Short mmCIF file of C-alpha atoms in Angstrom, two decimals:
data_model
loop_
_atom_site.label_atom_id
_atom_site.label_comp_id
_atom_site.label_asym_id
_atom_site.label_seq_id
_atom_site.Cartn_x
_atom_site.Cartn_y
_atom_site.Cartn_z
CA UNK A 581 16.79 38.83 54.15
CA UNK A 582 17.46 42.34 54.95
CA UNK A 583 20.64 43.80 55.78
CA UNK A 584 22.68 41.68 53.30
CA UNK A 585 25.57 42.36 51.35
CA UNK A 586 24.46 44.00 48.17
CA UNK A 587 24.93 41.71 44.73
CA UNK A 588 27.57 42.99 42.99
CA UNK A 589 27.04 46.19 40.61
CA UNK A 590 29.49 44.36 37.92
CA UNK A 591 27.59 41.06 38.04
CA UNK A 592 24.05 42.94 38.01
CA UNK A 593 25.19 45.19 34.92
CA UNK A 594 26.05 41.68 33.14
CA UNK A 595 22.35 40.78 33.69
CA UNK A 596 21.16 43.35 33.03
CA UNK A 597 23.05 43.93 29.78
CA UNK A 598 21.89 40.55 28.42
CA UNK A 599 18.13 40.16 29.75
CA UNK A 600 15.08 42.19 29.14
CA UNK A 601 13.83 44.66 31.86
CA UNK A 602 11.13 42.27 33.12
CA UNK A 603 13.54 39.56 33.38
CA UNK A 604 16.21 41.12 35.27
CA UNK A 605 13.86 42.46 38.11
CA UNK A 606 12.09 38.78 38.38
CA UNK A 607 16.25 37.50 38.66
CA UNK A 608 17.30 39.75 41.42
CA UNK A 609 13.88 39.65 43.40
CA UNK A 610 14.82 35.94 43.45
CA UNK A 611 18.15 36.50 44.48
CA UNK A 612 17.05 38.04 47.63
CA UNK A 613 14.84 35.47 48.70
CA UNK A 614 15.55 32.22 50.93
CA UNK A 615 16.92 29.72 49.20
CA UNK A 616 15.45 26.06 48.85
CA UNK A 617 16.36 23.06 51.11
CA UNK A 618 16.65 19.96 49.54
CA UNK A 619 17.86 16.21 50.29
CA UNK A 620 18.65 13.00 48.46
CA UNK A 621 17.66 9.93 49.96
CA UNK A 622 19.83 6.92 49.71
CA UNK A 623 17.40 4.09 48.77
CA UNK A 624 19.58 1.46 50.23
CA UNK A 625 18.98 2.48 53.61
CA UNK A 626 15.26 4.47 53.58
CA UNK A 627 12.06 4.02 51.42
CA UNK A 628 11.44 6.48 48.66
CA UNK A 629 8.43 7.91 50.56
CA UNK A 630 10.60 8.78 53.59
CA UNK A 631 10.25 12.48 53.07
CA UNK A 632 6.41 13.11 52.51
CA UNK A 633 6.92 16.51 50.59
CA UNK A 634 7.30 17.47 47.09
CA UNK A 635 9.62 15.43 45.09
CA UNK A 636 12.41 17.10 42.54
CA UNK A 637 11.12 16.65 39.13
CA UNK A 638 14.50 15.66 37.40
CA UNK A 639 15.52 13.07 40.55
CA UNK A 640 13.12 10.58 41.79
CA UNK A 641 15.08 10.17 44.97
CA UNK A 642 15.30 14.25 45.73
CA UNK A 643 12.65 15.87 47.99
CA UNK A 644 12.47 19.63 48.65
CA UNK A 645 11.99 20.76 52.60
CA UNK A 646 9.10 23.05 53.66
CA UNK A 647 12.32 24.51 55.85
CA UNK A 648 15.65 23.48 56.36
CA UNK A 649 16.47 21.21 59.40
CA UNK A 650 18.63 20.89 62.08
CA UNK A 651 20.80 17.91 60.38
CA UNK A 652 23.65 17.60 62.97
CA UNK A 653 20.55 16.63 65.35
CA UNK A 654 19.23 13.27 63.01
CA UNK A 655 20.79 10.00 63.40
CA UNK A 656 19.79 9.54 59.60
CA UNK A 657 22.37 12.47 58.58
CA UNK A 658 24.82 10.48 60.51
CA UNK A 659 24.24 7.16 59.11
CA UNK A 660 24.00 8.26 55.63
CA UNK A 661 20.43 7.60 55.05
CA UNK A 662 19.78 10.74 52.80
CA UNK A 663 22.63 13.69 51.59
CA UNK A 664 21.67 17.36 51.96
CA UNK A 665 21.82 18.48 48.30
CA UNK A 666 21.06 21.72 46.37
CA UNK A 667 17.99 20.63 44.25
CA UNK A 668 19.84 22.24 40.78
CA UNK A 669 22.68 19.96 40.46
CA UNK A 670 20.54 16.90 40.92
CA UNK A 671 19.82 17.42 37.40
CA UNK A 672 22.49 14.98 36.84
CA UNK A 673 20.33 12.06 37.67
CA UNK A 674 18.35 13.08 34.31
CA UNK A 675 21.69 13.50 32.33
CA UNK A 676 23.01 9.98 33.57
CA UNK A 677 19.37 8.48 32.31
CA UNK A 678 19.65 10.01 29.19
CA UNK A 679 23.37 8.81 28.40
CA UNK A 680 23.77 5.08 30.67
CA UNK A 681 20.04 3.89 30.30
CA UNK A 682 20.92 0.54 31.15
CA UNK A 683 23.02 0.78 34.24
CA UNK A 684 22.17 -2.51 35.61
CA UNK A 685 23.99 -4.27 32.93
CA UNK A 686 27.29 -1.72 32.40
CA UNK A 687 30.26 -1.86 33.76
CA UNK A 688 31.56 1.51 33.63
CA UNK A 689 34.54 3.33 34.75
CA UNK A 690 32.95 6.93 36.14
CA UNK A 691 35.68 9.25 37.28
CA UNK A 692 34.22 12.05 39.46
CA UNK A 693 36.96 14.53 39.81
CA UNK A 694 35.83 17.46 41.75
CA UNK A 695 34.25 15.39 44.35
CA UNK A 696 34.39 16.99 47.81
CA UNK A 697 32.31 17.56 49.31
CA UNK A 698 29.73 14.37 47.87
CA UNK A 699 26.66 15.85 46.54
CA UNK A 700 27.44 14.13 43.01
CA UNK A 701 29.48 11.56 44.13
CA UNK A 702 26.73 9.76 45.87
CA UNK A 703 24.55 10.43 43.25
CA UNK A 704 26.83 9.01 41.05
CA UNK A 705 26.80 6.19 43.33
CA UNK A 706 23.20 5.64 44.03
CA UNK A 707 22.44 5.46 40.03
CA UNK A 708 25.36 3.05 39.85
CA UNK A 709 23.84 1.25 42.13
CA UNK A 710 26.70 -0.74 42.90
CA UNK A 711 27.67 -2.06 39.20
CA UNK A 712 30.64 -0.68 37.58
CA UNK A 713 33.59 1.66 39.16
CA UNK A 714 32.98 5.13 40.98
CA UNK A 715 36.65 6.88 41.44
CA UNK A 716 35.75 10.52 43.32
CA UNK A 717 38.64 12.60 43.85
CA UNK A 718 39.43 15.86 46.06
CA UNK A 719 42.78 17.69 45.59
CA UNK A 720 42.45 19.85 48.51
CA UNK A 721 43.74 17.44 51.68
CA UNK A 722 40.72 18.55 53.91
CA UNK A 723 38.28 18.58 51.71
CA UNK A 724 39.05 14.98 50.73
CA UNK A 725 38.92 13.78 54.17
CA UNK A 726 35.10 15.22 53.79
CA UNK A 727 34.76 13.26 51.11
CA UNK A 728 36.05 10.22 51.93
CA UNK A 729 33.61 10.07 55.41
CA UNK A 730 30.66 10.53 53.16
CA UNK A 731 31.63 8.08 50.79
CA UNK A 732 32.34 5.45 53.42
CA UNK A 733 28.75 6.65 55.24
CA UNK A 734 26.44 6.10 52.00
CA UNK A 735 28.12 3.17 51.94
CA UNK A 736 28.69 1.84 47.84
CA UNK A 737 30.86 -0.93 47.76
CA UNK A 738 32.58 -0.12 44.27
CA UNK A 739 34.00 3.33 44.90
CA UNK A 740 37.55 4.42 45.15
CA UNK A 741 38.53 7.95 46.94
CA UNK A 742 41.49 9.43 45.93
CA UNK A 743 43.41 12.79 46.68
CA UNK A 744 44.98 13.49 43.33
CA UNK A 745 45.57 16.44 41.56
CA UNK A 746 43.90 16.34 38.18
CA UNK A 747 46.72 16.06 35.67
CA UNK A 748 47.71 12.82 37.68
CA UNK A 749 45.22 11.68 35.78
CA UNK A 750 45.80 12.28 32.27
CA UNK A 751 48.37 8.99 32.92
CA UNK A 752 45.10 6.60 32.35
CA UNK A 753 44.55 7.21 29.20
CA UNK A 754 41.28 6.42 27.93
CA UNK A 755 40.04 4.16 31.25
CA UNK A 756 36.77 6.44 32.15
CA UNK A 757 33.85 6.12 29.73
CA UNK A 758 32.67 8.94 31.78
CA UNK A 759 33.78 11.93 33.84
CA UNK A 760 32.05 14.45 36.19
CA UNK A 761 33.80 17.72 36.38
CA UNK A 762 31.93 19.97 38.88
CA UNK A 763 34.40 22.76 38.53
CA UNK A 764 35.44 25.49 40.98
CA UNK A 765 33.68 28.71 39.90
CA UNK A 766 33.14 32.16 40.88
CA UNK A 767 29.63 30.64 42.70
CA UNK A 768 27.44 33.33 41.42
CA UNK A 769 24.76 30.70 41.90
CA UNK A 770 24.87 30.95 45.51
CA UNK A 771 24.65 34.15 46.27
CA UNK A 772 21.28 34.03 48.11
CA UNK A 773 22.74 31.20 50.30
CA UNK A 774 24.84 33.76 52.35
CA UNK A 775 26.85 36.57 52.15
CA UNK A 776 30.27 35.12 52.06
CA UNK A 777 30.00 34.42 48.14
CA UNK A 778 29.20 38.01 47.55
CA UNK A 779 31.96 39.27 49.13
CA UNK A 780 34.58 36.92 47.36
CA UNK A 781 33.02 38.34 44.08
CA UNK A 782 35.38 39.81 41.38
CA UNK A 783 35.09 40.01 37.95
CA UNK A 784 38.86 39.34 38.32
CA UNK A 785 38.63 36.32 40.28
CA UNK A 786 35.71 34.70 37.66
CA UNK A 787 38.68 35.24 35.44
CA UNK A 788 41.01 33.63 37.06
CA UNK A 789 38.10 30.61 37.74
CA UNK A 790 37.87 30.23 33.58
CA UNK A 791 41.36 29.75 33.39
CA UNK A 792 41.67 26.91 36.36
CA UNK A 793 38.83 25.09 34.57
CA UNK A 794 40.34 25.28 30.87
CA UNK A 795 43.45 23.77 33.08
CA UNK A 796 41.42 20.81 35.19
CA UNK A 797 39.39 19.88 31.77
CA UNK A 798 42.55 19.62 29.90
CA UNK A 799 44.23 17.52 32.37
CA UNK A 800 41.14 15.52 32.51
CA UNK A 801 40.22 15.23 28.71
CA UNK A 802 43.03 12.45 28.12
CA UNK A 803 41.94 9.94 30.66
CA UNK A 804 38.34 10.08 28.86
CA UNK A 805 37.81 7.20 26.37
CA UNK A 806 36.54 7.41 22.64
CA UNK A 807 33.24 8.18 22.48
CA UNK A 808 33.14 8.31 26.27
CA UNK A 809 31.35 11.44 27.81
CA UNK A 810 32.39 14.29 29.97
CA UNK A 811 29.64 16.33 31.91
CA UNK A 812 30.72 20.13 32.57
CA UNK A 813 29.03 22.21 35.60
CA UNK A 814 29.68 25.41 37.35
CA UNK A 815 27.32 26.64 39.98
CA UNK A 816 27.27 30.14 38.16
CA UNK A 817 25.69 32.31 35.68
CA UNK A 818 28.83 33.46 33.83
CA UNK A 819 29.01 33.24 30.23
CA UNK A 820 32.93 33.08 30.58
CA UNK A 821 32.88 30.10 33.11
CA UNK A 822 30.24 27.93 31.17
CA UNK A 823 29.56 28.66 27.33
CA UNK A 824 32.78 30.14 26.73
CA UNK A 825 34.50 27.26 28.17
CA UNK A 826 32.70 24.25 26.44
CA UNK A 827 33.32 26.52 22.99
CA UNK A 828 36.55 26.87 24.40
CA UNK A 829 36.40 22.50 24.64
CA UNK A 830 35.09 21.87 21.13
CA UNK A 831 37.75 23.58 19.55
CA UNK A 832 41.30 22.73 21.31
CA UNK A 833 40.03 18.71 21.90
CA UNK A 834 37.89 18.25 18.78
CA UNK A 835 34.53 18.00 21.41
CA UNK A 836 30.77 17.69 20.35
CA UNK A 837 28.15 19.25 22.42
CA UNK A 838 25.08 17.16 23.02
CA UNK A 839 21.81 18.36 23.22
CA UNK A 840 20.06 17.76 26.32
CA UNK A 841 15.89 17.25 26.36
CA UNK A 842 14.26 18.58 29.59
CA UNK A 843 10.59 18.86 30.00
CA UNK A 844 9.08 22.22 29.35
CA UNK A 845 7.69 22.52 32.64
CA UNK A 846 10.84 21.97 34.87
CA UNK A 847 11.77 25.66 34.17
CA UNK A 848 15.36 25.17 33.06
CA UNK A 849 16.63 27.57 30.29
CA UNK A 850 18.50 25.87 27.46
CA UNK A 851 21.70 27.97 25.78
CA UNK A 852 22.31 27.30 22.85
CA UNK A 853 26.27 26.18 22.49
CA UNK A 854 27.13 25.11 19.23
CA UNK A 855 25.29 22.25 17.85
CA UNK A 856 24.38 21.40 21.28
CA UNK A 857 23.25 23.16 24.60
CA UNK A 858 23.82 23.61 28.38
CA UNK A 859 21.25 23.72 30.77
CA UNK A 860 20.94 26.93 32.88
CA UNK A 861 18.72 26.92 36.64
CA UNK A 862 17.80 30.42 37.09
CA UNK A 863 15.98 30.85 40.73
CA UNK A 864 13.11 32.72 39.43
CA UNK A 865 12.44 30.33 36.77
CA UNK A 866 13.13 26.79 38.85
CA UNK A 867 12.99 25.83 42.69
CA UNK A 868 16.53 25.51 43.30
CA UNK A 869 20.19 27.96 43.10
CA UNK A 870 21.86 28.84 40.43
CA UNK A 871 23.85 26.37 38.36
CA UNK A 872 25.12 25.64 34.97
CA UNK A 873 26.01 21.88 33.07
CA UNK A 874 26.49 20.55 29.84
CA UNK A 875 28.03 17.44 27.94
CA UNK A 876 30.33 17.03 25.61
CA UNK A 877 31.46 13.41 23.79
CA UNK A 878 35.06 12.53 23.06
CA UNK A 879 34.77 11.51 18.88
CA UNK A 880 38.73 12.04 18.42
CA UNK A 881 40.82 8.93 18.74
CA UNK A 882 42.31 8.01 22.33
CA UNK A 883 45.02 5.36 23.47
CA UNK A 884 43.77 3.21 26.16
CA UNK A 885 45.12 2.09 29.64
CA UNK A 886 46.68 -1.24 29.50
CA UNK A 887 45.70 -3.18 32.62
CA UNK A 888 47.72 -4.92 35.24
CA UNK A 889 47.92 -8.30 33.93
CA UNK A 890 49.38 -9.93 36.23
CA UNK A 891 46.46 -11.39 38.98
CA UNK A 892 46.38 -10.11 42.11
CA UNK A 893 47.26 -12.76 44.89
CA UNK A 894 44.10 -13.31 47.28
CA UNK A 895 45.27 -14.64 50.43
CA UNK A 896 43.31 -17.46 52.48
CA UNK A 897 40.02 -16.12 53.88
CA UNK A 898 38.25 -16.78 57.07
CA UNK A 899 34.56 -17.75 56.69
CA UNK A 900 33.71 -15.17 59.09
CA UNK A 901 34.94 -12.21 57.42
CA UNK A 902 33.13 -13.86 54.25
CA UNK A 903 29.78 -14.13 56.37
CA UNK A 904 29.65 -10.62 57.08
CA UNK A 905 29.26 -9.64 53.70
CA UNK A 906 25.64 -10.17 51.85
CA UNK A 907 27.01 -11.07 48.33
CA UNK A 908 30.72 -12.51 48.94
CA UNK A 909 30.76 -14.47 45.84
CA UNK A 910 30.96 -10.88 43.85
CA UNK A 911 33.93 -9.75 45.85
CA UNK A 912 37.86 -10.69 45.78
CA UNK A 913 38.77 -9.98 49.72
CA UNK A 914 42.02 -8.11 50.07
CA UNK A 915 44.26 -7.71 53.04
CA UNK A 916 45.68 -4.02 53.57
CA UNK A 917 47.96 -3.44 56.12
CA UNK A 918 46.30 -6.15 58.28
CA UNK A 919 42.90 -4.73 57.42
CA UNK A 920 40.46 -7.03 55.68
CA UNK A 921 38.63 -4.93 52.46
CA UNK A 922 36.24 -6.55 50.28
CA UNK A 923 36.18 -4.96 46.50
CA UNK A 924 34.50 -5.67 43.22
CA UNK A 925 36.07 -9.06 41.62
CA UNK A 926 35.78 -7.42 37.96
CA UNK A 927 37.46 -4.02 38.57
CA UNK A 928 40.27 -5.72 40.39
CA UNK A 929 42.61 -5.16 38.23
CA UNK A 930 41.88 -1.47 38.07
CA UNK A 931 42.38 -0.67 41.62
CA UNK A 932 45.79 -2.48 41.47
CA UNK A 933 46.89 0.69 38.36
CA UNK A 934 44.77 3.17 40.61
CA UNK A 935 47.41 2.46 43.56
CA UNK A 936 50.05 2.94 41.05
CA UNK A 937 49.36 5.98 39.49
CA UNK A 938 47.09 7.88 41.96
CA UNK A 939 46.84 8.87 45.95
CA UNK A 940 43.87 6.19 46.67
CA UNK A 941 42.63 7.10 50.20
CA UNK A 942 40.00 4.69 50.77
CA UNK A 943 38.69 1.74 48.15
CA UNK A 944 35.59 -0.69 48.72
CA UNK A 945 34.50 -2.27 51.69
CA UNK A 946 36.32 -1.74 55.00
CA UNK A 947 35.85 -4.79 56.79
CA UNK A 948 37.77 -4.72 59.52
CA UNK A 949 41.36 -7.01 61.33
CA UNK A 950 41.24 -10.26 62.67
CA UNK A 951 41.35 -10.70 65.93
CA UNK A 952 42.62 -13.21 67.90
CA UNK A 953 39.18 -14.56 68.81
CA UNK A 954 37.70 -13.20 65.94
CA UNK A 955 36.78 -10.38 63.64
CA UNK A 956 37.21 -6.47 64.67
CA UNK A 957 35.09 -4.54 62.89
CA UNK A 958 35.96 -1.48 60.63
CA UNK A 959 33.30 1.60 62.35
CA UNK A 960 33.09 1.79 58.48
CA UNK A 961 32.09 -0.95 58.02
CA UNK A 962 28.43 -0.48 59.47
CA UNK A 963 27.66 1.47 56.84
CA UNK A 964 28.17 -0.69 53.86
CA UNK A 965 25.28 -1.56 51.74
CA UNK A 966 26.54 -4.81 51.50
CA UNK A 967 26.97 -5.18 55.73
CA UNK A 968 25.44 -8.47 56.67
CA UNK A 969 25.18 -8.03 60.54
CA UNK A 970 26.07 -11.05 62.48
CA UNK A 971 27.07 -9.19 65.63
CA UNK A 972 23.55 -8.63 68.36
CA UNK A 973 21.83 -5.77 66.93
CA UNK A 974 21.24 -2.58 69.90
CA UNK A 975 18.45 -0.70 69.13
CA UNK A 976 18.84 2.88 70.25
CA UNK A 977 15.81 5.75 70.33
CA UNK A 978 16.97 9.32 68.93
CA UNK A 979 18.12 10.63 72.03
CA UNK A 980 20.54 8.03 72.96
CA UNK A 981 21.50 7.40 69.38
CA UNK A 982 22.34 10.87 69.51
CA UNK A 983 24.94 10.61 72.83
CA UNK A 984 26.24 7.67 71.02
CA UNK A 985 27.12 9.60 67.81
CA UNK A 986 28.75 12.34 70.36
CA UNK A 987 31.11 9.45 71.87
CA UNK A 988 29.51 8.72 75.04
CA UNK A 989 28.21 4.92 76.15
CA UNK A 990 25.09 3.67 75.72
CA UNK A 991 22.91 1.67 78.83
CA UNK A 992 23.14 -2.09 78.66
CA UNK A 993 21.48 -4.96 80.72
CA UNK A 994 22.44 -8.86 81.15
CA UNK A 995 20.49 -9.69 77.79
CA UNK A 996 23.42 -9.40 75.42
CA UNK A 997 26.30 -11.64 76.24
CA UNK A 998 30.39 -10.18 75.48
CA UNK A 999 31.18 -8.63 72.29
CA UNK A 1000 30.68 -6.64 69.71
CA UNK A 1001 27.55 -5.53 68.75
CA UNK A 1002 25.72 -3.12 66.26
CA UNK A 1003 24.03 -0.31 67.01
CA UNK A 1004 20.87 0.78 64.68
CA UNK A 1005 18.81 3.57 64.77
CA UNK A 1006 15.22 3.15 62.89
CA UNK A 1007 16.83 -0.62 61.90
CA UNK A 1008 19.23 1.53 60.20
CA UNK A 1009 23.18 0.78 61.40
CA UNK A 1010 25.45 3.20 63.07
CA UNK A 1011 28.08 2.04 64.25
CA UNK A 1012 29.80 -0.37 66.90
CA UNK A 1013 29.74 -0.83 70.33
CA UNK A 1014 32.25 -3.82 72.40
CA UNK A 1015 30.21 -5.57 75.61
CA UNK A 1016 32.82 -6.21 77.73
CA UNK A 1017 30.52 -7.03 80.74
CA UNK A 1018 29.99 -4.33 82.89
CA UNK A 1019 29.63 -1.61 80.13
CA UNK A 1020 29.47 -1.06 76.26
CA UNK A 1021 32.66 0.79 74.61
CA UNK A 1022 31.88 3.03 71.84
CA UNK A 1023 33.60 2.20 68.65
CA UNK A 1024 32.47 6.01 66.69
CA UNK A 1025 34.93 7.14 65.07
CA UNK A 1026 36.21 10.40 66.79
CA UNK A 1027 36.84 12.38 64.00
CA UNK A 1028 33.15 11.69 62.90
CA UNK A 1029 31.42 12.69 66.45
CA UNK A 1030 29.30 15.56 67.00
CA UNK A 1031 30.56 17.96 69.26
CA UNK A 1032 27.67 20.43 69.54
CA UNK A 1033 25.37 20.33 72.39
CA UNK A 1034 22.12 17.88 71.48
#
């Protein structure tokens, strides 16, 4: 790690101003060291013993890498089977146990609204677990397109991606019973990952951060229901960007602060903010990069949404595009602009005032149109957790599931007969491919191909 920019002399005479001797040469030792790899495994698609290393202690489904792989080069990457994720913020798998304990029988609205580029948002999704609503939003028009193909790739039927700016949503009033707000920061916290976030330092600029989040939580505090909750996080260690700001929260929106319980052992510091406390991941203390988060509960009194009320028409549904789903009955199947989507019967309703008010990008289950024979498949719609495959399955090794995700055409033989087919890797699905006789058309998306060398 030699030969890197230098950490900031403002940002070290902060630490060192506000830590003890010992404690400041531990910190920037550990700042100069590699950081930690990490993944996420989707448990929909692999076993929980998938990774055989250590497991993150506040995320049952995390593992931590003895080194960080190649992940452009796994067909697992590709097909959403596990999300590269800085160990740290997985912490919110703990905070979600300790406020929705019983997830299996909530229905929730959870509005995730910093979500590019999906770390959260399929967490959010996995502890879901299909029940409820997951809305993820990305301002930034590239960055949603991120997070819409990672959305559609871990594949939860009961999310909505929108590209919104946040005070869009301040015209729900009330609707979320929670909301995610993984802020844009001065990323202090990363500054062992490379030396771009070193460079972009400024005091000035972690000024002008603290001021942009003040601005997204007050767009975002109206659309949060009574006694709904609102989980803050940075992925820095500034005073102005965290405690500041949830002080900041308490006073101009009548906020509490709750007071979050983590195991001794885990190595997180907690700060005390008011009556409650945020959580702070120091690298020399934990196995992860630095990051901040807290929650707050709404107790002043909030308006709520009034739904749609009128019912959304469902037109007449071929059996086949029924079949291809594993639970249809739960679903109301909706036609888009000749595509066929299948989307949670009980939060119907909602996605009908979602179109109204917001820029929805993508919303449930792409299915796919009909055909004039019969069903084209969405390349999406592999991916679903709810996929029921009725096409011939094609089983490919790594190496030519690898040419596959890169575009180019798989073998074939006489066994399969005309039409399309899935492809799997590991059982796992991929994608599409259309037999039409003498050779198999690839149906991967372009926009999602590799376009290294494998």
């Amino acid at each position: 790690m030699n030969n890197r920019t230098p950490l900031p002399e403002p940002f070290l005479k902060r630490i060192r101003d506000t830590f003890s001797e010992a404690w400041y040469d531990a910190f920037t030792h550990s700042m100069n060291q590699h950081p930690v790899s990490s993944v996420r495994i989707n448990p929909h698609k692999i076993p929980g013993d998938a990774f055989s290393t250590e497991t993150v202690p506040w995320c049952k489904y995390g593992f931590y890498l003895s080194q960080k792989p190649f992940f452009t080069k796994d067909p697992l990457f590709h097909a959403g089977a596990y999300y590269p994720q800085e160990a740290s913020s997985m912490i919110l798998w703990h905070i979600l146990e300790t406020l929705i304990p019983d997830k299996t029988s909530a229905s929730h609205n959870v509005l995730d609204l910093c979500g590019a580029p999906g770390g959260k948002a399929t967490l959010l999704a996995s502890y879901l677990d299909g029940n409820g609503l997951l809305v993820t939003n990305e301002v930034i028009h590239s960055r949603a397109g991120i997070l819409r193909e990672n959305m559609l790739k871990w594949g939860a039927p009961n999310v909505v991606v929108s590209r919104s700016d946040p005070h869009e949503f301040s015209s729900l009033p009330g609707l979320f019973d929670l909301i995610i707000v993984d802020a844009p920061c001065s990323g202090e916290g990363m500054f062992r990952k490379g030396d771009t976030a070193r460079r972009e330092w400024s005091e000035e600029n972690a000024a002008m951060c603290s001021l942009r989040q003040r601005r997204i939580l007050k767009d975002a505090w109206p659309a949060l229901r009574e006694g709904g909750w609102l989980i803050y996080s940075t992925c820095t260690f500034n005073p102005r960007e965290n405690e500041e700001n949830l002080n900041w929260l308490t006073e101009e929106k009548n906020a509490q602060i709750i007071r979050l319980k983590v195991p001794e052992n885990w190595g997180i510091t907690e700060i005390p903010v008011k009556n409650g406390n945020g959580l702070a991941f120091y690298p020399h203390k934990v196995k992860g990069e630095g990051f901040f988060i807290a929650a707050v509960q709404k107790i002043s009194s909030q308006k709520t949404t009034k739904l749609p009320k009128t019912k959304i028409k469902t037109p007449v549904v071929d059996n086949t595009i029924k079949t291809i789903i594993k639970d249809p009955g739960r679903y109301s199947f909706l036609a888009d602009n000749e595509q066929w989507r299948a989307f949670p019967k009980e939060k119907e309703n909602i996605l009908k005032l979602l179109k109204m008010k917001l820029n929805v990008i993508e919303y449930g289950i792409p299915i796919g149109t009909s055909g004039r024979k019969n069903l084209i498949p969405d390349p999406a719609l592999a991916f679903s957790w709810e996929f029921n495959p009725t096409f011939p399955l094609l089983e490919l090794d790594k190496e030519a599931a690898l040419h596959y995700l890169k575009g180019e055409t798989p073998k074939t033989d006489n066994r399969f007969s005309r039409g399309y087919m899935t492809v799997t890797y590991n059982h796992i699905p991929l994608g599409f491919v259309k037999n039409v006789g003498n050779r198999l058309n690839n149906l991967f998306p372009k926009g999602w191909r590799i376009r290294m060398d494998i």
